[in-house]
Amino acid sequence: MSAEPVLEARGVTLSFGPTPALRGAELAVQRGEILAIMGPSGSGKSTLLHCLAGILTPEGGEVRFAGQRLDTMPEQARSALRRDRFGFVFQFGQLVPELTAVENVALPLLLARTKRAAALAQAREWFGRLGLDGLEGRRSGELSGGQAQRVALARALVTRPDVVFADEPTGALDSLTGEQVMDLLVATAREQGATVVVVTHEPRVAACADREVVVRDGVVRSLVGGGLSS
Ligand code: ADP
């Protein structure tokens, strides 16, 4: 028996005004899989990621997480699911500038009502793991791009999410730093058994994934033996 995919998009369509961003996107992601979504700029990659993560609601089609319909779920339930089961890494880290690095990492735990001392203690454990020892008290303006992105990784992983969604996580970094961040993301996700969906235009980032798909004109195509099939 084949395992149920952790994430599934079926015939997903979504337009922004007159612009169709997704035109029947189909995708199934297996539990524990590291999947790279590639494709030209404007092809619909981010829109697909946001639909899979329950941030955007498609106009047509279905999105499922662990068999549950995300697209028809009330917003409050989706928001709780995003908080408890998903982690997010964005291109520019998007740390809260007023908070210290360790407070940023603790934030998802605090939002899930973990007591402050326990949340900070759990957050601190990530600093050693991600080579960030000593940076706990810094604010985002006092971190390098690579350090800030590692803090963002810790924040995405601290709740032990089922799925980490990463939108161009290395896009603002030089290639060596980007590679380190991606290696850390893949290694920590594998350790925790988390699924990773990463949108990237960098082949080196995609090379870290178990599988690549390409989005073109709002449709997902699989990459098979170097050629494209729909
Ligand atoms: P990619 O991530 O592949 O660069 P996107 O998913 O961001 O592509 O965008 C797909 C299409 O939808 C593009 O034509 C883009 O301009 C449009 N689009 C995306 N988000 C918005 C938005 N919030 N408002 C209007 N148009 C949007």
Short mmCIF file of C-alpha atoms and ligand atoms in Angstrom, two decimals:
data_model
loop_
_atom_site.label_atom_id
_atom_site.label_comp_id
_atom_site.label_asym_id
_atom_site.label_seq_id
_atom_site.Cartn_x
_atom_site.Cartn_y
_atom_site.Cartn_z
CA MET A 1 0.00 0.00 0.00
CA SER A 2 1.45 3.37 -0.90
CA ALA A 3 1.54 5.93 1.89
CA GLU A 4 -0.86 8.85 1.81
CA PRO A 5 0.92 12.03 0.74
CA VAL A 6 1.40 14.59 3.49
CA LEU A 7 0.49 17.38 1.07
CA GLU A 8 -1.56 17.25 -2.05
CA ALA A 9 -2.74 19.79 -4.61
CA ARG A 10 -5.33 18.71 -7.16
CA GLY A 11 -6.34 20.90 -10.07
CA VAL A 12 -5.51 24.07 -8.13
CA THR A 13 -6.40 27.32 -9.85
CA LEU A 14 -5.90 30.86 -8.60
CA SER A 15 -5.83 34.24 -10.36
CA PHE A 16 -4.86 37.68 -9.15
CA GLY A 17 -7.29 39.91 -11.01
CA PRO A 18 -6.82 39.11 -14.69
CA THR A 19 -3.52 37.27 -14.06
CA PRO A 20 -3.84 33.48 -13.75
CA ALA A 21 -1.11 32.37 -11.32
CA LEU A 22 -2.10 28.69 -11.09
CA ARG A 23 -3.98 26.87 -13.85
CA GLY A 24 -4.65 23.38 -12.54
CA ALA A 25 -1.57 22.62 -10.45
CA GLU A 26 -1.17 18.98 -9.35
CA LEU A 27 1.36 17.91 -6.75
CA ALA A 28 1.74 15.21 -4.10
CA VAL A 29 4.47 15.44 -1.46
CA GLN A 30 5.39 12.37 0.59
CA ARG A 31 6.04 12.52 4.33
CA GLY A 32 9.72 13.20 5.01
CA GLU A 33 10.39 14.20 1.42
CA ILE A 34 12.57 17.20 0.58
CA LEU A 35 10.95 18.69 -2.51
CA ALA A 36 12.31 21.57 -4.59
CA ILE A 37 9.91 23.66 -6.67
CA MET A 38 11.75 25.35 -9.51
CA GLY A 39 10.68 27.35 -12.53
CA PRO A 40 10.95 30.80 -14.08
CA SER A 41 10.03 33.96 -12.22
CA GLY A 42 6.28 34.59 -12.28
CA SER A 43 5.44 30.96 -13.10
CA GLY A 44 3.38 30.47 -9.92
CA LYS A 45 5.87 28.82 -7.51
CA SER A 46 5.20 31.08 -4.53
CA THR A 47 1.47 31.01 -5.14
CA LEU A 48 1.56 27.20 -5.11
CA LEU A 49 3.61 27.19 -1.89
CA HIS A 50 1.13 29.57 -0.25
CA CYS A 51 -1.80 27.38 -1.34
CA LEU A 52 -0.11 24.24 0.02
CA ALA A 53 0.55 26.05 3.30
CA GLY A 54 -3.06 27.21 3.64
CA ILE A 55 -2.09 30.87 3.40
CA LEU A 56 -3.90 31.44 0.10
CA THR A 57 -7.21 29.80 -0.75
CA PRO A 58 -7.43 28.49 -4.29
CA GLU A 59 -10.41 29.40 -6.46
CA GLY A 60 -10.66 25.89 -7.84
CA GLY A 61 -9.31 22.46 -6.99
CA GLU A 62 -8.35 20.94 -3.64
CA VAL A 63 -5.46 21.17 -1.22
CA ARG A 64 -4.98 18.50 1.43
CA PHE A 65 -2.68 18.20 4.42
CA ALA A 66 -2.56 14.70 5.94
CA GLY A 67 -5.77 13.90 4.08
CA GLN A 68 -7.66 16.93 5.46
CA ARG A 69 -9.03 19.56 3.09
CA LEU A 70 -7.15 22.80 3.73
CA ASP A 71 -8.96 24.89 1.13
CA THR A 72 -12.37 24.47 2.77
CA MET A 73 -11.15 24.67 6.38
CA PRO A 74 -12.27 27.74 8.38
CA GLU A 75 -9.52 30.34 8.68
CA GLN A 76 -9.18 29.93 12.44
CA ALA A 77 -8.48 26.21 12.12
CA ARG A 78 -6.06 26.81 9.27
CA SER A 79 -4.23 29.41 11.27
CA ALA A 80 -3.90 26.98 14.22
CA LEU A 81 -2.66 24.31 11.85
CA ARG A 82 -0.06 26.66 10.35
CA ARG A 83 1.10 27.56 13.85
CA ASP A 84 1.27 23.99 15.15
CA ARG A 85 2.19 21.82 12.16
CA PHE A 86 4.03 24.07 9.70
CA GLY A 87 7.25 26.07 9.82
CA PHE A 88 8.13 28.90 7.46
CA VAL A 89 11.40 30.30 6.11
CA PHE A 90 11.30 33.31 3.82
CA GLN A 91 13.87 34.91 1.54
CA PHE A 92 14.70 37.76 3.89
CA GLY A 93 14.44 35.94 7.22
CA GLN A 94 11.73 38.31 8.40
CA LEU A 95 12.84 38.24 12.00
CA VAL A 96 11.00 40.61 14.33
CA PRO A 97 13.56 43.42 14.66
CA GLU A 98 12.56 44.46 18.20
CA LEU A 99 13.14 40.95 19.57
CA THR A 100 16.45 39.26 20.31
CA ALA A 101 17.47 36.23 18.25
CA VAL A 102 16.44 33.80 20.99
CA GLU A 103 13.07 35.55 21.43
CA ASN A 104 12.51 35.28 17.68
CA VAL A 105 13.14 31.54 17.81
CA ALA A 106 10.88 31.18 20.86
CA LEU A 107 8.05 33.14 19.22
CA PRO A 108 6.16 30.20 17.63
CA LEU A 109 6.26 28.38 20.99
CA LEU A 110 5.00 31.48 22.82
CA LEU A 111 2.18 31.82 20.27
CA ALA A 112 1.30 28.18 21.02
CA ARG A 113 1.15 29.16 24.72
CA THR A 114 4.33 27.48 25.94
CA LYS A 115 5.48 29.19 29.14
CA ARG A 116 8.12 31.86 28.48
CA ALA A 117 10.97 30.20 30.42
CA ALA A 118 10.38 26.83 28.73
CA ALA A 119 10.05 28.44 25.29
CA LEU A 120 13.31 30.34 25.72
CA ALA A 121 15.08 27.19 26.96
CA GLN A 122 13.92 25.21 23.93
CA ALA A 123 14.87 28.08 21.63
CA ARG A 124 18.37 28.26 23.15
CA GLU A 125 19.05 24.60 22.28
CA TRP A 126 18.94 25.54 18.60
CA PHE A 127 21.78 28.02 18.84
CA GLY A 128 24.40 25.32 19.41
CA ARG A 129 22.85 23.06 16.81
CA LEU A 130 22.96 25.71 14.10
CA GLY A 131 26.37 27.20 14.95
CA LEU A 132 24.87 30.32 16.50
CA ASP A 133 26.34 30.07 20.01
CA GLY A 134 26.75 33.48 21.63
CA LEU A 135 24.28 35.24 19.32
CA GLU A 136 21.19 34.62 21.45
CA GLY A 137 20.91 38.25 22.62
CA ARG A 138 21.47 39.93 19.25
CA ARG A 139 18.77 41.70 17.32
CA SER A 140 18.35 41.04 13.59
CA GLY A 141 20.22 44.25 12.68
CA GLU A 142 23.28 42.87 14.48
CA LEU A 143 23.38 39.57 12.57
CA SER A 144 24.90 38.74 9.18
CA GLY A 145 22.53 37.55 6.46
CA GLY A 146 23.59 33.93 6.97
CA GLN A 147 23.24 34.17 10.76
CA ALA A 148 19.81 35.77 10.47
CA GLN A 149 18.69 33.02 8.10
CA ARG A 150 19.93 30.33 10.49
CA VAL A 151 17.90 32.02 13.26
CA ALA A 152 14.93 31.91 10.86
CA LEU A 153 15.58 28.17 10.34
CA ALA A 154 15.57 27.62 14.09
CA ARG A 155 12.31 29.54 14.36
CA ALA A 156 10.78 27.35 11.63
CA LEU A 157 11.92 24.11 13.29
CA VAL A 158 11.48 24.82 17.00
CA THR A 159 7.89 23.56 17.10
CA ARG A 160 8.97 20.31 15.37
CA PRO A 161 6.61 20.95 12.45
CA ASP A 162 5.43 18.26 10.03
CA VAL A 163 6.25 20.49 7.07
CA VAL A 164 8.73 23.33 6.57
CA PHE A 165 7.84 25.71 3.74
CA ALA A 166 10.78 27.71 2.45
CA ASP A 167 10.38 30.42 -0.20
CA GLU A 168 13.76 31.25 -1.77
CA PRO A 169 15.52 30.72 1.59
CA THR A 170 18.96 31.35 0.10
CA GLY A 171 17.92 34.04 -2.38
CA ALA A 172 19.50 36.88 -0.40
CA LEU A 173 22.73 35.03 0.50
CA ASP A 174 26.04 34.49 -1.27
CA SER A 175 26.36 30.99 -2.71
CA LEU A 176 28.59 29.50 0.03
CA THR A 177 26.41 30.86 2.85
CA GLY A 178 23.32 29.76 0.94
CA GLU A 179 24.67 26.25 0.63
CA GLN A 180 25.40 26.09 4.37
CA VAL A 181 21.88 27.28 5.21
CA MET A 182 20.35 24.74 2.83
CA ASP A 183 22.54 21.91 4.19
CA LEU A 184 21.43 22.79 7.72
CA LEU A 185 17.79 22.93 6.70
CA VAL A 186 17.98 19.51 5.03
CA ALA A 187 19.99 17.91 7.87
CA THR A 188 17.74 19.18 10.66
CA ALA A 189 14.56 18.36 8.73
CA ARG A 190 15.80 14.80 8.13
CA GLU A 191 16.70 14.43 11.81
CA GLN A 192 13.16 15.42 12.77
CA GLY A 193 11.47 13.56 9.92
CA ALA A 194 10.00 16.84 8.68
CA THR A 195 8.88 17.31 5.08
CA VAL A 196 10.42 20.31 3.29
CA VAL A 197 8.92 22.19 0.36
CA VAL A 198 11.42 24.71 -0.95
CA VAL A 199 10.85 27.20 -3.74
CA THR A 200 14.11 28.12 -5.41
CA HIS A 201 15.57 29.19 -8.72
CA GLU A 202 19.04 27.94 -7.74
CA PRO A 203 19.99 24.51 -9.12
CA ARG A 204 22.48 24.10 -6.26
CA VAL A 205 19.69 24.42 -3.73
CA ALA A 206 17.46 22.07 -5.70
CA ALA A 207 20.31 19.55 -5.80
CA CYS A 208 19.94 19.11 -2.01
CA ALA A 209 16.36 17.94 -2.50
CA ASP A 210 15.12 14.36 -2.99
CA ARG A 211 13.01 15.48 -5.94
CA GLU A 212 12.50 18.52 -8.13
CA VAL A 213 9.40 19.70 -9.90
CA VAL A 214 9.18 22.62 -12.30
CA VAL A 215 6.29 25.07 -12.42
CA ARG A 216 5.61 26.67 -15.78
CA ASP A 217 2.64 28.89 -16.56
CA GLY A 218 0.84 27.84 -13.41
CA VAL A 219 1.16 24.10 -14.01
CA VAL A 220 3.48 21.63 -12.26
CA ARG A 221 5.71 19.50 -14.41
CA SER A 222 7.91 16.73 -13.05
CA LEU A 223 11.55 16.64 -13.92
CA VAL A 224 12.27 13.21 -15.37
CA GLY A 225 15.77 12.24 -16.45
CA GLY A 226 16.68 15.82 -17.19
CA GLY A 227 13.67 16.32 -19.47
CA LEU A 228 10.28 17.77 -18.69
CA SER A 229 7.10 15.76 -18.57
CA SER A 230 3.73 17.09 -17.58
P1 ADP B 1 6.95 32.84 -8.83
O1 ADP B 1 6.98 32.51 -7.38
O2 ADP B 1 7.13 31.67 -9.74
O3 ADP B 1 7.87 33.97 -9.21
P2 ADP B 1 4.32 33.90 -8.22
O4 ADP B 1 3.56 32.75 -7.69
O5 ADP B 1 4.88 34.88 -7.25
O6 ADP B 1 5.47 33.36 -9.19
O7 ADP B 1 3.40 34.70 -9.22
C1 ADP B 1 2.64 34.09 -10.27
C2 ADP B 1 1.88 35.19 -11.02
O8 ADP B 1 0.90 35.77 -10.16
C3 ADP B 1 2.75 36.32 -11.52
O9 ADP B 1 2.22 36.79 -12.73
C4 ADP B 1 2.59 37.36 -10.43
O10 ADP B 1 2.81 38.64 -10.94
C5 ADP B 1 1.16 37.15 -9.99
N1 ADP B 1 0.97 37.48 -8.56
C6 ADP B 1 1.49 36.80 -7.51
N2 ADP B 1 1.09 37.33 -6.35
C7 ADP B 1 0.30 38.39 -6.66
C8 ADP B 1 -0.44 39.35 -5.90
N3 ADP B 1 -0.43 39.33 -4.57
N4 ADP B 1 -1.13 40.29 -6.58
C9 ADP B 1 -1.15 40.31 -7.93
N5 ADP B 1 -0.50 39.43 -8.70
C10 ADP B 1 0.21 38.48 -8.09
#
